């Protein structure tokens, strides 16, 4: 993977990012190939330069699909909100231990939850951090939502085992599922991220660490027909069209 930029204003960001992530810069005379981390005027984005590859991916909380979902997504009736226990005046403190692009975290923060995110893949964490920063700069309601989101880069299992902050009431997990059917890799994010992040073979350890830390519940997002993560059985299940939540209750959530 290489780092590129599209103008003088983005060059310094590219230099800093390449140094922090241990990546090489794309030489101006060199043809782009493979994965490219691009510093652009619209934000940091990841692109696969291979023929036939999907378009670039970046985190955008201000416009696009997430902005539409914030306004028209169904509010507290959304499956992730129901899974973590959002109802009435209740807004649990949530730890999203597998943050990815921050989409579920943004939905919860938009509903009023304080959400702490952990992402262990450095490139994905950089994309998320860039999206958060642009949301804060945008001002208005989006900035208020982003202010309820905090990102930590690191390994969630280690961090949860040696937790230093306030104990999260709810921990949200969405580990990568080891797909065997190429048709499952429909979303371009998955096609780009799987070579970076791989699957999550340590999902049982992730669940165990979450259950040991959360004060009230752990919720695990899974493909609808996927087996549950190895460990204790879930106490409840919430099914959607293509995915589900396995809910591990510890204590009743109360406002």
Coordinates of C-alpha atoms in Angstrom, one line a residue:
X1 CA 0.0 0.0 0.0
X2 CA 1.2 3.5 -0.8
X3 CA 0.0 7.0 0.2
X4 CA -0.8 9.7 -2.3
X5 CA -2.1 13.3 -2.3
X6 CA -3.9 15.5 -4.8
X7 CA -2.4 18.9 -4.1
X8 CA -0.1 21.1 -1.9
X9 CA -2.7 21.3 0.8
X10 CA -2.8 17.5 1.2
X11 CA 0.9 16.9 0.9
X12 CA 1.8 17.5 4.5
X13 CA -1.1 15.2 5.6
X14 CA 0.2 12.5 3.3
X15 CA 3.8 12.8 4.7
X16 CA 2.6 12.6 8.3
X17 CA 0.3 9.7 7.6
X18 CA 2.9 7.7 5.7
X19 CA 5.4 8.2 8.6
X20 CA 2.8 7.2 11.2
X21 CA 1.6 4.1 9.4
X22 CA 5.0 3.0 8.1
X23 CA 3.9 3.3 4.4
X24 CA 5.7 4.6 1.4
X25 CA 4.7 7.6 -0.6
X26 CA 3.6 7.2 -4.2
X27 CA 6.3 8.6 -6.5
X28 CA 4.9 11.1 -9.0
X29 CA 6.4 9.1 -11.9
X30 CA 5.1 5.8 -10.5
X31 CA 1.8 4.2 -11.7
X32 CA -0.6 3.5 -8.9
X33 CA -1.2 -0.2 -8.2
X34 CA -2.8 -2.2 -5.5
X35 CA -4.3 -0.4 -2.5
X36 CA -3.8 3.4 -2.3
X37 CA -4.5 5.6 0.6
X38 CA -5.3 9.0 -0.9
X39 CA -5.2 12.4 0.9
X40 CA -7.7 14.5 -1.0
X41 CA -9.5 17.8 -0.6
X42 CA -12.7 15.8 0.2
X43 CA -11.0 13.7 2.8
X44 CA -8.9 10.6 3.3
X45 CA -9.9 7.7 1.2
X46 CA -8.9 4.1 0.4
X47 CA -8.8 2.9 -3.2
X48 CA -8.0 -0.3 -5.0
X49 CA -6.2 0.5 -8.2
X50 CA -6.7 -3.0 -9.7
X51 CA -8.8 -3.3 -12.9
X52 CA -12.4 -3.8 -12.1
X53 CA -12.1 -2.8 -8.5
X54 CA -14.8 -0.9 -6.7
X55 CA -14.6 2.9 -6.1
X56 CA -12.8 4.6 -3.2
X57 CA -14.1 4.4 0.3
X58 CA -14.0 7.3 2.8
X59 CA -15.9 8.1 6.0
X60 CA -18.5 10.8 5.5
X61 CA -20.8 11.7 8.3
X62 CA -21.8 15.0 6.7
X63 CA -23.3 14.0 3.4
X64 CA -24.4 10.8 1.6
X65 CA -25.9 7.7 3.0
X66 CA -25.3 8.4 6.7
X67 CA -26.8 11.9 6.5
X68 CA -29.9 10.4 4.9
X69 CA -30.0 7.7 7.5
X70 CA -29.7 10.3 10.3
X71 CA -32.9 12.1 9.0
X72 CA -34.9 9.2 7.5
X73 CA -33.4 6.0 9.2
X74 CA -36.1 5.3 11.7
X75 CA -34.7 6.7 14.9
X76 CA -34.9 4.5 17.9
X77 CA -36.7 1.9 15.9
X78 CA -33.5 0.9 14.1
X79 CA -32.2 -2.5 14.9
X80 CA -28.9 -1.4 16.4
X81 CA -30.7 1.1 18.6
X82 CA -33.2 -1.6 19.8
X83 CA -30.3 -4.0 20.4
X84 CA -28.3 -1.7 22.7
X85 CA -31.5 -0.7 24.6
X86 CA -32.3 2.8 23.3
X87 CA -35.9 3.6 24.4
X88 CA -37.7 6.5 25.9
X89 CA -35.2 8.7 27.7
X90 CA -32.7 5.8 28.1
X91 CA -29.4 6.4 26.2
X92 CA -26.8 3.8 27.4
X93 CA -23.0 4.5 27.4
X94 CA -21.8 2.3 24.5
X95 CA -18.4 0.9 23.7
X96 CA -18.2 -0.1 20.0
X97 CA -15.2 -2.4 20.2
X98 CA -15.1 -3.2 16.5
X99 CA -15.8 0.3 15.1
X100 CA -14.9 -0.2 11.4
X101 CA -16.2 2.9 9.5
X102 CA -18.2 4.1 12.5
X103 CA -21.6 3.7 11.0
X104 CA -23.4 2.0 13.8
X105 CA -21.6 4.3 16.3
X106 CA -22.8 7.3 14.4
X107 CA -26.4 6.1 14.4
X108 CA -26.2 5.6 18.2
X109 CA -24.5 9.0 18.8
X110 CA -27.2 10.7 16.6
X111 CA -29.8 9.2 19.0
X112 CA -28.0 10.8 21.9
X113 CA -25.7 8.0 23.2
X114 CA -22.1 8.6 24.2
X115 CA -20.1 6.1 22.1
X116 CA -16.5 5.1 22.6
X117 CA -15.0 3.3 19.6
X118 CA -12.1 1.0 19.3
X119 CA -10.5 0.1 15.9
X120 CA -7.4 -2.1 15.7
X121 CA -6.6 -1.9 12.0
X122 CA -4.5 1.3 11.6
X123 CA -5.6 2.3 8.1
X124 CA -9.3 1.8 9.0
X125 CA -8.8 3.8 12.2
X126 CA -7.1 6.6 10.1
X127 CA -10.2 6.8 7.8
X128 CA -12.5 6.9 10.7
X129 CA -10.5 9.6 12.5
X130 CA -10.4 11.7 9.4
X131 CA -14.2 11.4 9.0
X132 CA -14.7 12.4 12.6
X133 CA -12.5 15.5 12.2
X134 CA -14.4 16.6 9.1
X135 CA -17.7 16.2 10.9
X136 CA -16.5 18.3 13.8
X137 CA -15.3 21.1 11.5
X138 CA -18.6 21.0 9.6
X139 CA -20.4 22.4 12.6
X140 CA -24.1 22.2 13.3
X141 CA -25.9 19.0 14.3
X142 CA -23.4 16.8 12.7
X143 CA -20.6 18.3 14.8
X144 CA -22.7 17.8 18.0
X145 CA -23.2 14.1 17.1
X146 CA -19.4 13.7 16.3
X147 CA -18.6 15.2 19.7
X148 CA -20.4 12.2 21.3
X149 CA -18.0 9.9 19.5
X150 CA -14.5 9.1 20.7
X151 CA -12.0 6.9 18.9
X152 CA -9.2 4.7 20.3
X153 CA -6.8 2.9 18.0
X154 CA -5.8 -0.4 19.5
X155 CA -6.6 -4.0 20.2
X156 CA -10.0 -4.2 21.9
X157 CA -9.3 -7.5 23.7
X158 CA -6.2 -6.0 25.4
X159 CA -7.9 -2.7 26.1
X160 CA -11.0 -4.3 27.6
X161 CA -8.9 -6.6 29.8
X162 CA -7.1 -3.6 31.3
X163 CA -9.9 -1.0 31.2
X164 CA -9.1 2.4 32.7
X165 CA -12.2 4.5 32.0
X166 CA -15.9 4.5 33.1
X167 CA -17.3 1.0 32.6
X168 CA -19.5 0.9 29.5
X169 CA -23.1 -0.2 30.0
X170 CA -23.4 -1.8 26.6
X171 CA -20.6 -3.2 24.4
X172 CA -21.4 -3.5 20.7
X173 CA -19.4 -6.1 18.6
X174 CA -19.5 -6.7 14.9
X175 CA -16.5 -9.0 14.1
X176 CA -15.6 -9.9 10.6
X177 CA -17.3 -13.1 9.6
X178 CA -15.2 -15.6 7.5
X179 CA -17.2 -15.6 4.3
X180 CA -16.6 -18.5 1.9
X181 CA -19.0 -17.4 -0.8
X182 CA -17.6 -14.6 -3.0
X183 CA -21.2 -13.4 -3.5
X184 CA -21.2 -12.3 0.1
X185 CA -18.5 -9.7 -0.6
X186 CA -21.0 -7.3 -2.2
X187 CA -20.2 -4.2 -0.3
X188 CA -17.1 -2.5 -1.7
X189 CA -15.9 -1.8 1.9
X190 CA -15.7 -5.5 2.5
X191 CA -13.7 -6.1 -0.7
X192 CA -11.3 -3.4 0.3
X193 CA -11.0 -4.2 4.0
X194 CA -10.8 -7.9 4.0
X195 CA -7.2 -7.9 2.7
X196 CA -6.3 -5.4 5.5
X197 CA -8.3 -6.7 8.4
X198 CA -8.8 -10.4 7.5
X199 CA -11.4 -12.3 9.5
X200 CA -11.6 -12.2 13.3
X201 CA -10.6 -15.7 14.5
X202 CA -10.3 -14.3 18.0
X203 CA -14.0 -13.4 18.1
X204 CA -14.6 -15.8 21.1
X205 CA -11.9 -14.0 23.1
X206 CA -13.5 -10.7 22.0
X207 CA -16.9 -11.8 23.3
X208 CA -15.4 -13.1 26.6
X209 CA -13.6 -9.8 27.2
X210 CA -16.7 -7.8 26.5
X211 CA -18.9 -10.0 28.8
X212 CA -16.3 -9.5 31.6
X213 CA -16.4 -5.7 31.2
X214 CA -19.9 -4.5 30.2
X215 CA -22.1 -3.6 33.2
X216 CA -25.4 -4.4 31.5
X217 CA -25.3 -6.1 28.1
X218 CA -23.2 -7.2 25.1
X219 CA -24.7 -7.1 21.7
X220 CA -23.2 -9.0 18.7
X221 CA -24.1 -8.2 15.1
X222 CA -24.0 -11.3 12.9
X223 CA -25.1 -12.3 9.4
X224 CA -28.6 -13.6 9.8
X225 CA -27.8 -17.2 9.2
X226 CA -24.3 -17.3 10.7
X227 CA -23.6 -19.4 13.8
X228 CA -23.3 -17.7 17.1
X229 CA -19.8 -16.9 18.4
X230 CA -18.4 -19.7 20.5
X231 CA -19.1 -19.0 24.2
X232 CA -22.1 -18.8 26.4
X233 CA -25.6 -18.7 24.7
X234 CA -27.3 -15.4 24.0
X235 CA -30.2 -14.5 26.2
X236 CA -32.1 -12.9 23.4
X237 CA -32.0 -12.5 19.6
X238 CA -33.1 -9.7 17.3
X239 CA -33.6 -10.7 13.6
X240 CA -33.4 -8.4 10.6
X241 CA -33.6 -9.2 6.9
X242 CA -29.9 -9.8 6.4
X243 CA -28.4 -9.6 9.8
X244 CA -29.3 -10.2 13.5
X245 CA -28.2 -9.2 17.0
X246 CA -27.3 -11.8 19.6
X247 CA -28.0 -10.1 22.9
X248 CA -26.2 -11.2 26.1
X249 CA -28.0 -9.6 29.1
X250 CA -26.3 -9.1 32.4
X251 CA -28.5 -6.5 34.2
X252 CA -31.7 -4.6 33.2
X253 CA -31.1 -1.2 31.6
X254 CA -33.0 1.5 33.3
X255 CA -33.1 5.3 32.6

